[in-house]
Amino acid sequence: MTRMWPPGGGTRRPLAPRVAAPREPVDPARIGRRVVRRRAKGMDAGAVAAALEDARFDARQVSRHEDLADDARGPAELAEWERIDQLLADAEPGTVYDPDTDDVVRAELAAEAAAAAVSEAELREAARVAARADELQALRELGTLEQTEPRTGDEAVRDELTRRAGGYVQADVDGWLAHALAAHLGHYRDPATREEAAGLLTPPVLAHAALLAELARLVPDADMDQLAFAARLATTEPEAAGALAAFLTRARP
């Protein structure tokens, strides 16, 4: 059964959550490695070997305390001293450690930068979706949603509006997208976009669009009010609606 929000089909707008950057979790092991690299910068092989012996001594001391058994920073620091010690052992005599030329460090920084870029892009997209959802909600309240052409990304905006409504199906938004898809409005003018919509919209919306397209072809002067039954059929029986749309294609002259 189709659920609408608010009950009765009103247009009360739930407050949209503020899009905020997620707080980066603390990584004790990463902190430990960075501390070791700062301390080791400029050290030669002898100094690093001495620091490694100190780290091994500290590790033996810590192993005697059960309450520190789950500490991730200590083992990470020891492993980093061992890695740097081996790095200088394989280098030319007199080489000092420089994290700026350390391939492992550079790879880690590149990976962190790439992850940060992805996170930033996701935040920008979430903000865009939230703003567009506010815009569509305002158009609903004005009663002009049906006169608005959809844009790229409105499939995600549909999901956001449904989420804001506690998971209730937004029948007017689904009907708006189905009509736009059937009539090739907005970004659905592009055949590739229409094909992509198959993986972005729900089966009822897709079945509704397919049925609308065939009915409009058979009765070109029919208006949306006359085709309201298509939405009910697609919502309750999307597979049957899709099958009917496919069957109607056989009626083409």
PDB file of C-alpha atoms in Angstrom:
ATOM      1  CA  MET A   1       0.000   0.000   0.000  1.00  0.00           C
ATOM      2  CA  THR A   2       1.343   3.431  -0.913  1.00  0.00           C
ATOM      3  CA  ARG A   3       2.094   5.607   2.097  1.00  0.00           C
ATOM      4  CA  MET A   4       2.158   9.354   1.859  1.00  0.00           C
ATOM      5  CA  TRP A   5       3.659  11.856   4.244  1.00  0.00           C
ATOM      6  CA  PRO A   6       2.166  13.602   6.040  1.00  0.00           C
ATOM      7  CA  PRO A   7      -0.922  11.392   6.408  1.00  0.00           C
ATOM      8  CA  GLY A   8      -3.621  12.775   4.198  1.00  0.00           C
ATOM      9  CA  GLY A   9      -1.212  14.012   1.555  1.00  0.00           C
ATOM     10  CA  GLY A  10      -0.206  17.316   3.120  1.00  0.00           C
ATOM     11  CA  THR A  11       3.060  19.038   2.356  1.00  0.00           C
ATOM     12  CA  ARG A  12       4.479  19.694   5.821  1.00  0.00           C
ATOM     13  CA  ARG A  13       8.251  19.850   5.460  1.00  0.00           C
ATOM     14  CA  PRO A  14      10.449  17.960   7.939  1.00  0.00           C
ATOM     15  CA  LEU A  15      13.533  19.806   9.031  1.00  0.00           C
ATOM     16  CA  ALA A  16      16.520  18.847   6.902  1.00  0.00           C
ATOM     17  CA  PRO A  17      19.600  17.701   8.822  1.00  0.00           C
ATOM     18  CA  ARG A  18      22.680  19.844   8.559  1.00  0.00           C
ATOM     19  CA  VAL A  19      25.358  18.302   6.374  1.00  0.00           C
ATOM     20  CA  ALA A  20      28.520  18.249   8.466  1.00  0.00           C
ATOM     21  CA  ALA A  21      31.949  16.800   7.875  1.00  0.00           C
ATOM     22  CA  PRO A  22      32.354  13.461   9.658  1.00  0.00           C
ATOM     23  CA  ARG A  23      34.895  13.533  12.457  1.00  0.00           C
ATOM     24  CA  GLU A  24      37.990  11.558  11.535  1.00  0.00           C
ATOM     25  CA  PRO A  25      38.490   8.653  13.948  1.00  0.00           C
ATOM     26  CA  VAL A  26      41.652   8.630  16.038  1.00  0.00           C
ATOM     27  CA  ASP A  27      44.204   6.131  14.741  1.00  0.00           C
ATOM     28  CA  PRO A  28      46.821   5.457  17.464  1.00  0.00           C
ATOM     29  CA  ALA A  29      48.977   3.411  15.082  1.00  0.00           C
ATOM     30  CA  ARG A  30      49.146   6.220  12.536  1.00  0.00           C
ATOM     31  CA  ILE A  31      49.938   8.723  15.280  1.00  0.00           C
ATOM     32  CA  GLY A  32      52.758   6.459  16.469  1.00  0.00           C
ATOM     33  CA  ARG A  33      54.275   6.187  12.998  1.00  0.00           C
ATOM     34  CA  ARG A  34      54.173   9.942  12.511  1.00  0.00           C
ATOM     35  CA  VAL A  35      55.852  10.553  15.866  1.00  0.00           C
ATOM     36  CA  VAL A  36      58.661   8.151  14.938  1.00  0.00           C
ATOM     37  CA  ARG A  37      59.164   9.837  11.556  1.00  0.00           C
ATOM     38  CA  ARG A  38      59.438  13.273  13.128  1.00  0.00           C
ATOM     39  CA  ARG A  39      61.972  12.006  15.667  1.00  0.00           C
ATOM     40  CA  ALA A  40      63.954  10.082  13.067  1.00  0.00           C
ATOM     41  CA  LYS A  41      64.237  12.958  10.615  1.00  0.00           C
ATOM     42  CA  GLY A  42      67.924  13.791  10.181  1.00  0.00           C
ATOM     43  CA  MET A  43      69.147  10.704  12.068  1.00  0.00           C
ATOM     44  CA  ASP A  44      71.825   8.475  10.583  1.00  0.00           C
ATOM     45  CA  ALA A  45      71.923   4.684  10.851  1.00  0.00           C
ATOM     46  CA  GLY A  46      73.659   4.711  14.244  1.00  0.00           C
ATOM     47  CA  ALA A  47      71.159   7.085  15.834  1.00  0.00           C
ATOM     48  CA  VAL A  48      68.228   5.117  14.455  1.00  0.00           C
ATOM     49  CA  ALA A  49      69.716   1.851  15.751  1.00  0.00           C
ATOM     50  CA  ALA A  50      69.992   3.363  19.231  1.00  0.00           C
ATOM     51  CA  ALA A  51      66.420   4.618  19.072  1.00  0.00           C
ATOM     52  CA  LEU A  52      65.317   1.160  17.946  1.00  0.00           C
ATOM     53  CA  GLU A  53      66.953  -0.449  20.987  1.00  0.00           C
ATOM     54  CA  ASP A  54      65.130   2.041  23.231  1.00  0.00           C
ATOM     55  CA  ALA A  55      61.825   1.180  21.513  1.00  0.00           C
ATOM     56  CA  ARG A  56      62.455  -2.522  22.015  1.00  0.00           C
ATOM     57  CA  PHE A  57      63.198  -1.944  25.694  1.00  0.00           C
ATOM     58  CA  ASP A  58      59.981   0.043  26.089  1.00  0.00           C
ATOM     59  CA  ALA A  59      58.046  -2.744  24.346  1.00  0.00           C
ATOM     60  CA  ARG A  60      59.401  -5.316  26.790  1.00  0.00           C
ATOM     61  CA  GLN A  61      58.380  -3.114  29.706  1.00  0.00           C
ATOM     62  CA  VAL A  62      54.897  -2.603  28.331  1.00  0.00           C
ATOM     63  CA  SER A  63      54.439  -6.352  27.767  1.00  0.00           C
ATOM     64  CA  ARG A  64      54.512  -6.803  31.539  1.00  0.00           C
ATOM     65  CA  HIS A  65      51.336  -4.756  31.963  1.00  0.00           C
ATOM     66  CA  GLU A  66      48.136  -6.476  30.906  1.00  0.00           C
ATOM     67  CA  ASP A  67      46.209  -3.185  30.848  1.00  0.00           C
ATOM     68  CA  LEU A  68      48.453  -2.002  27.980  1.00  0.00           C
ATOM     69  CA  ALA A  69      48.140  -5.163  25.896  1.00  0.00           C
ATOM     70  CA  ASP A  70      45.638  -3.561  23.509  1.00  0.00           C
ATOM     71  CA  ASP A  71      47.742  -0.445  22.908  1.00  0.00           C
ATOM     72  CA  ALA A  72      48.222  -0.086  19.137  1.00  0.00           C
ATOM     73  CA  ARG A  73      50.571   2.873  19.211  1.00  0.00           C
ATOM     74  CA  GLY A  74      53.541   1.162  20.884  1.00  0.00           C
ATOM     75  CA  PRO A  75      53.793  -1.759  18.428  1.00  0.00           C
ATOM     76  CA  ALA A  76      53.324   0.658  15.514  1.00  0.00           C
ATOM     77  CA  GLU A  77      56.204   2.829  16.749  1.00  0.00           C
ATOM     78  CA  LEU A  78      58.443  -0.195  17.177  1.00  0.00           C
ATOM     79  CA  ALA A  79      57.596  -1.484  13.702  1.00  0.00           C
ATOM     80  CA  GLU A  80      58.333   1.947  12.211  1.00  0.00           C
ATOM     81  CA  TRP A  81      61.728   2.181  13.914  1.00  0.00           C
ATOM     82  CA  GLU A  82      62.532  -1.282  12.558  1.00  0.00           C
ATOM     83  CA  ARG A  83      61.476  -0.260   9.056  1.00  0.00           C
ATOM     84  CA  ILE A  84      63.542   2.933   9.112  1.00  0.00           C
ATOM     85  CA  ASP A  85      66.494   1.026  10.555  1.00  0.00           C
ATOM     86  CA  GLN A  86      66.344  -1.408   7.640  1.00  0.00           C
ATOM     87  CA  LEU A  87      65.858   1.449   5.184  1.00  0.00           C
ATOM     88  CA  LEU A  88      69.101   3.127   6.294  1.00  0.00           C
ATOM     89  CA  ALA A  89      70.929  -0.215   6.432  1.00  0.00           C
ATOM     90  CA  ASP A  90      70.192  -0.631   2.730  1.00  0.00           C
ATOM     91  CA  ALA A  91      71.151   2.960   1.886  1.00  0.00           C
ATOM     92  CA  GLU A  92      74.538   4.487   1.147  1.00  0.00           C
ATOM     93  CA  PRO A  93      76.790   5.028   4.215  1.00  0.00           C
ATOM     94  CA  GLY A  94      76.180   8.408   5.833  1.00  0.00           C
ATOM     95  CA  THR A  95      72.567   8.645   4.636  1.00  0.00           C
ATOM     96  CA  VAL A  96      70.211  10.336   7.068  1.00  0.00           C
ATOM     97  CA  TYR A  97      66.508   9.676   7.268  1.00  0.00           C
ATOM     98  CA  ASP A  98      64.237  12.112   5.473  1.00  0.00           C
ATOM     99  CA  PRO A  99      60.485  11.348   5.486  1.00  0.00           C
ATOM    100  CA  ASP A 100      60.054  13.602   2.448  1.00  0.00           C
ATOM    101  CA  THR A 101      61.985  11.092   0.313  1.00  0.00           C
ATOM    102  CA  ASP A 102      60.562   7.970   1.981  1.00  0.00           C
ATOM    103  CA  ASP A 103      58.517   6.078  -0.618  1.00  0.00           C
ATOM    104  CA  VAL A 104      56.299   4.518   2.049  1.00  0.00           C
ATOM    105  CA  VAL A 105      55.501   7.893   3.578  1.00  0.00           C
ATOM    106  CA  ARG A 106      54.844   9.454   0.191  1.00  0.00           C
ATOM    107  CA  ALA A 107      52.491   6.620  -0.744  1.00  0.00           C
ATOM    108  CA  GLU A 108      50.604   7.025   2.534  1.00  0.00           C
ATOM    109  CA  LEU A 109      50.252  10.774   2.029  1.00  0.00           C
ATOM    110  CA  ALA A 110      49.004  10.259  -1.521  1.00  0.00           C
ATOM    111  CA  ALA A 111      46.421   7.737  -0.312  1.00  0.00           C
ATOM    112  CA  GLU A 112      45.278  10.088   2.453  1.00  0.00           C
ATOM    113  CA  ALA A 113      44.976  12.975  -0.004  1.00  0.00           C
ATOM    114  CA  ALA A 114      42.923  10.834  -2.367  1.00  0.00           C
ATOM    115  CA  ALA A 115      40.634   9.716   0.464  1.00  0.00           C
ATOM    116  CA  ALA A 116      40.225  13.310   1.615  1.00  0.00           C
ATOM    117  CA  ALA A 117      39.292  14.374  -1.920  1.00  0.00           C
ATOM    118  CA  VAL A 118      36.657  11.629  -2.126  1.00  0.00           C
ATOM    119  CA  SER A 119      35.257  12.626   1.265  1.00  0.00           C
ATOM    120  CA  GLU A 120      35.105  16.282   0.237  1.00  0.00           C
ATOM    121  CA  ALA A 121      33.306  15.385  -2.999  1.00  0.00           C
ATOM    122  CA  GLU A 122      30.786  13.302  -1.062  1.00  0.00           C
ATOM    123  CA  LEU A 123      30.129  16.205   1.302  1.00  0.00           C
ATOM    124  CA  ARG A 124      29.606  18.597  -1.608  1.00  0.00           C
ATOM    125  CA  GLU A 125      27.204  16.151  -3.249  1.00  0.00           C
ATOM    126  CA  ALA A 126      25.283  15.664   0.002  1.00  0.00           C
ATOM    127  CA  ALA A 127      24.972  19.438   0.372  1.00  0.00           C
ATOM    128  CA  ARG A 128      23.766  19.747  -3.226  1.00  0.00           C
ATOM    129  CA  VAL A 129      21.170  17.012  -2.743  1.00  0.00           C
ATOM    130  CA  ALA A 130      19.936  18.631   0.479  1.00  0.00           C
ATOM    131  CA  ALA A 131      19.608  22.036  -1.195  1.00  0.00           C
ATOM    132  CA  ARG A 132      17.759  20.582  -4.178  1.00  0.00           C
ATOM    133  CA  ALA A 133      15.447  18.669  -1.833  1.00  0.00           C
ATOM    134  CA  ASP A 134      14.606  21.955  -0.100  1.00  0.00           C
ATOM    135  CA  GLU A 135      13.910  23.506  -3.505  1.00  0.00           C
ATOM    136  CA  LEU A 136      11.606  20.690  -4.635  1.00  0.00           C
ATOM    137  CA  GLN A 137       9.809  20.751  -1.299  1.00  0.00           C
ATOM    138  CA  ALA A 138       9.155  24.465  -1.761  1.00  0.00           C
ATOM    139  CA  LEU A 139       7.817  23.809  -5.269  1.00  0.00           C
ATOM    140  CA  ARG A 140       5.501  21.150  -3.851  1.00  0.00           C
ATOM    141  CA  GLU A 141       4.134  23.619  -1.352  1.00  0.00           C
ATOM    142  CA  LEU A 142       3.572  26.131  -4.162  1.00  0.00           C
ATOM    143  CA  GLY A 143       1.851  23.470  -6.268  1.00  0.00           C
ATOM    144  CA  THR A 144       4.266  23.948  -9.160  1.00  0.00           C
ATOM    145  CA  LEU A 145       6.284  20.742  -8.970  1.00  0.00           C
ATOM    146  CA  GLU A 146       4.588  19.294 -12.049  1.00  0.00           C
ATOM    147  CA  GLN A 147       5.706  22.295 -14.124  1.00  0.00           C
ATOM    148  CA  THR A 148       9.341  21.808 -13.109  1.00  0.00           C
ATOM    149  CA  GLU A 149      11.769  19.847 -15.247  1.00  0.00           C
ATOM    150  CA  PRO A 150      14.011  17.360 -13.439  1.00  0.00           C
ATOM    151  CA  ARG A 151      17.762  17.793 -13.324  1.00  0.00           C
ATOM    152  CA  THR A 152      20.712  15.467 -13.183  1.00  0.00           C
ATOM    153  CA  GLY A 153      20.866  13.939  -9.717  1.00  0.00           C
ATOM    154  CA  ASP A 154      17.174  14.314  -8.895  1.00  0.00           C
ATOM    155  CA  GLU A 155      16.948  10.548  -8.431  1.00  0.00           C
ATOM    156  CA  ALA A 156      19.136  10.962  -5.329  1.00  0.00           C
ATOM    157  CA  VAL A 157      17.000  13.941  -4.290  1.00  0.00           C
ATOM    158  CA  ARG A 158      13.936  11.688  -4.482  1.00  0.00           C
ATOM    159  CA  ASP A 159      15.639   9.296  -2.073  1.00  0.00           C
ATOM    160  CA  GLU A 160      16.474  12.211   0.247  1.00  0.00           C
ATOM    161  CA  LEU A 161      12.858  13.386   0.316  1.00  0.00           C
ATOM    162  CA  THR A 162      11.729   9.845   1.087  1.00  0.00           C
ATOM    163  CA  ARG A 163      14.297   9.605   3.865  1.00  0.00           C
ATOM    164  CA  ARG A 164      13.143  12.889   5.374  1.00  0.00           C
ATOM    165  CA  ALA A 165       9.592  11.534   5.393  1.00  0.00           C
ATOM    166  CA  GLY A 166      10.649   8.521   7.422  1.00  0.00           C
ATOM    167  CA  GLY A 167      10.627   6.151   4.459  1.00  0.00           C
ATOM    168  CA  TYR A 168       7.117   7.010   3.305  1.00  0.00           C
ATOM    169  CA  VAL A 169       6.659   6.910  -0.474  1.00  0.00           C
ATOM    170  CA  GLN A 170       6.322  10.388  -1.919  1.00  0.00           C
ATOM    171  CA  ALA A 171       3.658   9.694  -4.515  1.00  0.00           C
ATOM    172  CA  ASP A 172       3.723  13.170  -6.042  1.00  0.00           C
ATOM    173  CA  VAL A 173       7.500  13.114  -6.520  1.00  0.00           C
ATOM    174  CA  ASP A 174       7.399   9.601  -7.972  1.00  0.00           C
ATOM    175  CA  GLY A 175       4.629  10.624 -10.353  1.00  0.00           C
ATOM    176  CA  TRP A 176       6.563  13.734 -11.380  1.00  0.00           C
ATOM    177  CA  LEU A 177       9.669  11.722 -12.215  1.00  0.00           C
ATOM    178  CA  ALA A 178       7.683   9.021 -14.010  1.00  0.00           C
ATOM    179  CA  HIS A 179       5.945  11.621 -16.214  1.00  0.00           C
ATOM    180  CA  ALA A 180       9.264  13.358 -16.957  1.00  0.00           C
ATOM    181  CA  LEU A 181      10.876  10.047 -17.864  1.00  0.00           C
ATOM    182  CA  ALA A 182       7.968   9.049 -20.110  1.00  0.00           C
ATOM    183  CA  ALA A 183       7.846  12.445 -21.844  1.00  0.00           C
ATOM    184  CA  HIS A 184      11.648  12.828 -22.046  1.00  0.00           C
ATOM    185  CA  LEU A 185      11.697  16.054 -20.054  1.00  0.00           C
ATOM    186  CA  GLY A 186      14.676  17.723 -18.405  1.00  0.00           C
ATOM    187  CA  HIS A 187      17.782  15.577 -18.241  1.00  0.00           C
ATOM    188  CA  TYR A 188      15.742  12.626 -19.536  1.00  0.00           C
ATOM    189  CA  ARG A 189      16.042  14.085 -23.026  1.00  0.00           C
ATOM    190  CA  ASP A 190      19.355  12.242 -23.151  1.00  0.00           C
ATOM    191  CA  PRO A 191      18.862   8.549 -24.070  1.00  0.00           C
ATOM    192  CA  ALA A 192      21.867   7.557 -21.951  1.00  0.00           C
ATOM    193  CA  THR A 193      20.318   9.268 -18.931  1.00  0.00           C
ATOM    194  CA  ARG A 194      17.043   7.450 -19.476  1.00  0.00           C
ATOM    195  CA  GLU A 195      18.921   4.174 -19.611  1.00  0.00           C
ATOM    196  CA  GLU A 196      20.835   5.043 -16.456  1.00  0.00           C
ATOM    197  CA  ALA A 197      17.557   5.814 -14.663  1.00  0.00           C
ATOM    198  CA  ALA A 198      16.775   2.085 -14.723  1.00  0.00           C
ATOM    199  CA  GLY A 199      19.366   1.613 -11.995  1.00  0.00           C
ATOM    200  CA  LEU A 200      18.441   4.728 -10.011  1.00  0.00           C
ATOM    201  CA  LEU A 201      14.654   4.661  -9.771  1.00  0.00           C
ATOM    202  CA  THR A 202      12.411   2.101  -8.111  1.00  0.00           C
ATOM    203  CA  PRO A 203      10.481  -0.519 -10.134  1.00  0.00           C
ATOM    204  CA  PRO A 204       7.115   1.224  -9.529  1.00  0.00           C
ATOM    205  CA  VAL A 205       8.439   4.517 -10.915  1.00  0.00           C
ATOM    206  CA  LEU A 206       9.957   2.801 -13.946  1.00  0.00           C
ATOM    207  CA  ALA A 207       6.801   0.792 -14.607  1.00  0.00           C
ATOM    208  CA  HIS A 208       4.705   3.947 -14.252  1.00  0.00           C
ATOM    209  CA  ALA A 209       6.920   5.773 -16.773  1.00  0.00           C
ATOM    210  CA  ALA A 210       6.796   2.899 -19.266  1.00  0.00           C
ATOM    211  CA  LEU A 211       3.009   2.644 -19.006  1.00  0.00           C
ATOM    212  CA  LEU A 212       2.562   6.412 -19.356  1.00  0.00           C
ATOM    213  CA  ALA A 213       4.721   6.453 -22.477  1.00  0.00           C
ATOM    214  CA  GLU A 214       2.662   3.754 -24.193  1.00  0.00           C
ATOM    215  CA  LEU A 215      -0.697   5.205 -23.144  1.00  0.00           C
ATOM    216  CA  ALA A 216       0.319   8.658 -24.346  1.00  0.00           C
ATOM    217  CA  ARG A 217       1.330   7.157 -27.661  1.00  0.00           C
ATOM    218  CA  LEU A 218      -2.034   5.410 -28.049  1.00  0.00           C
ATOM    219  CA  VAL A 219      -4.073   8.414 -26.890  1.00  0.00           C
ATOM    220  CA  PRO A 220      -1.951  11.510 -27.595  1.00  0.00           C
ATOM    221  CA  ASP A 221      -4.517  14.010 -26.286  1.00  0.00           C
ATOM    222  CA  ALA A 222      -4.924  12.290 -22.899  1.00  0.00           C
ATOM    223  CA  ASP A 223      -3.983  14.434 -19.908  1.00  0.00           C
ATOM    224  CA  MET A 224      -2.372  13.325 -16.676  1.00  0.00           C
ATOM    225  CA  ASP A 225      -5.645  13.308 -14.753  1.00  0.00           C
ATOM    226  CA  GLN A 226      -7.060  10.768 -17.182  1.00  0.00           C
ATOM    227  CA  LEU A 227      -3.992   8.596 -16.714  1.00  0.00           C
ATOM    228  CA  ALA A 228      -4.017   8.677 -12.903  1.00  0.00           C
ATOM    229  CA  PHE A 229      -4.910   4.969 -12.872  1.00  0.00           C
ATOM    230  CA  ALA A 230      -1.435   4.217 -14.280  1.00  0.00           C
ATOM    231  CA  ALA A 231       0.200   5.412 -11.054  1.00  0.00           C
ATOM    232  CA  ARG A 232      -2.096   3.257  -8.922  1.00  0.00           C
ATOM    233  CA  LEU A 233      -1.446   0.209 -11.065  1.00  0.00           C
ATOM    234  CA  ALA A 234       2.332   0.754 -11.103  1.00  0.00           C
ATOM    235  CA  THR A 235       2.422   1.261  -7.339  1.00  0.00           C
ATOM    236  CA  THR A 236       0.400  -1.804  -6.422  1.00  0.00           C
ATOM    237  CA  GLU A 237       1.468  -4.112  -9.267  1.00  0.00           C
ATOM    238  CA  PRO A 238       4.704  -2.820 -10.831  1.00  0.00           C
ATOM    239  CA  GLU A 239       5.419  -6.098 -12.635  1.00  0.00           C
ATOM    240  CA  ALA A 240       1.929  -6.172 -14.130  1.00  0.00           C
ATOM    241  CA  ALA A 241       2.224  -2.532 -15.147  1.00  0.00           C
ATOM    242  CA  GLY A 242       5.533  -3.208 -16.843  1.00  0.00           C
ATOM    243  CA  ALA A 243       4.087  -6.231 -18.618  1.00  0.00           C
ATOM    244  CA  LEU A 244       1.109  -4.167 -19.788  1.00  0.00           C
ATOM    245  CA  ALA A 245       3.434  -1.469 -21.135  1.00  0.00           C
ATOM    246  CA  ALA A 246       5.418  -4.088 -23.027  1.00  0.00           C
ATOM    247  CA  PHE A 247       2.192  -5.589 -24.390  1.00  0.00           C
ATOM    248  CA  LEU A 248       0.962  -2.201 -25.568  1.00  0.00           C
ATOM    249  CA  THR A 249       4.101  -1.736 -27.644  1.00  0.00           C
ATOM    250  CA  ARG A 250       2.676  -4.422 -29.928  1.00  0.00           C
ATOM    251  CA  ALA A 251      -0.199  -2.085 -30.769  1.00  0.00           C
ATOM    252  CA  ARG A 252       2.136   0.210 -32.665  1.00  0.00           C
ATOM    253  CA  PRO A 253       1.094   0.700 -36.326  1.00  0.00           C
TER     254      PRO A 253
END
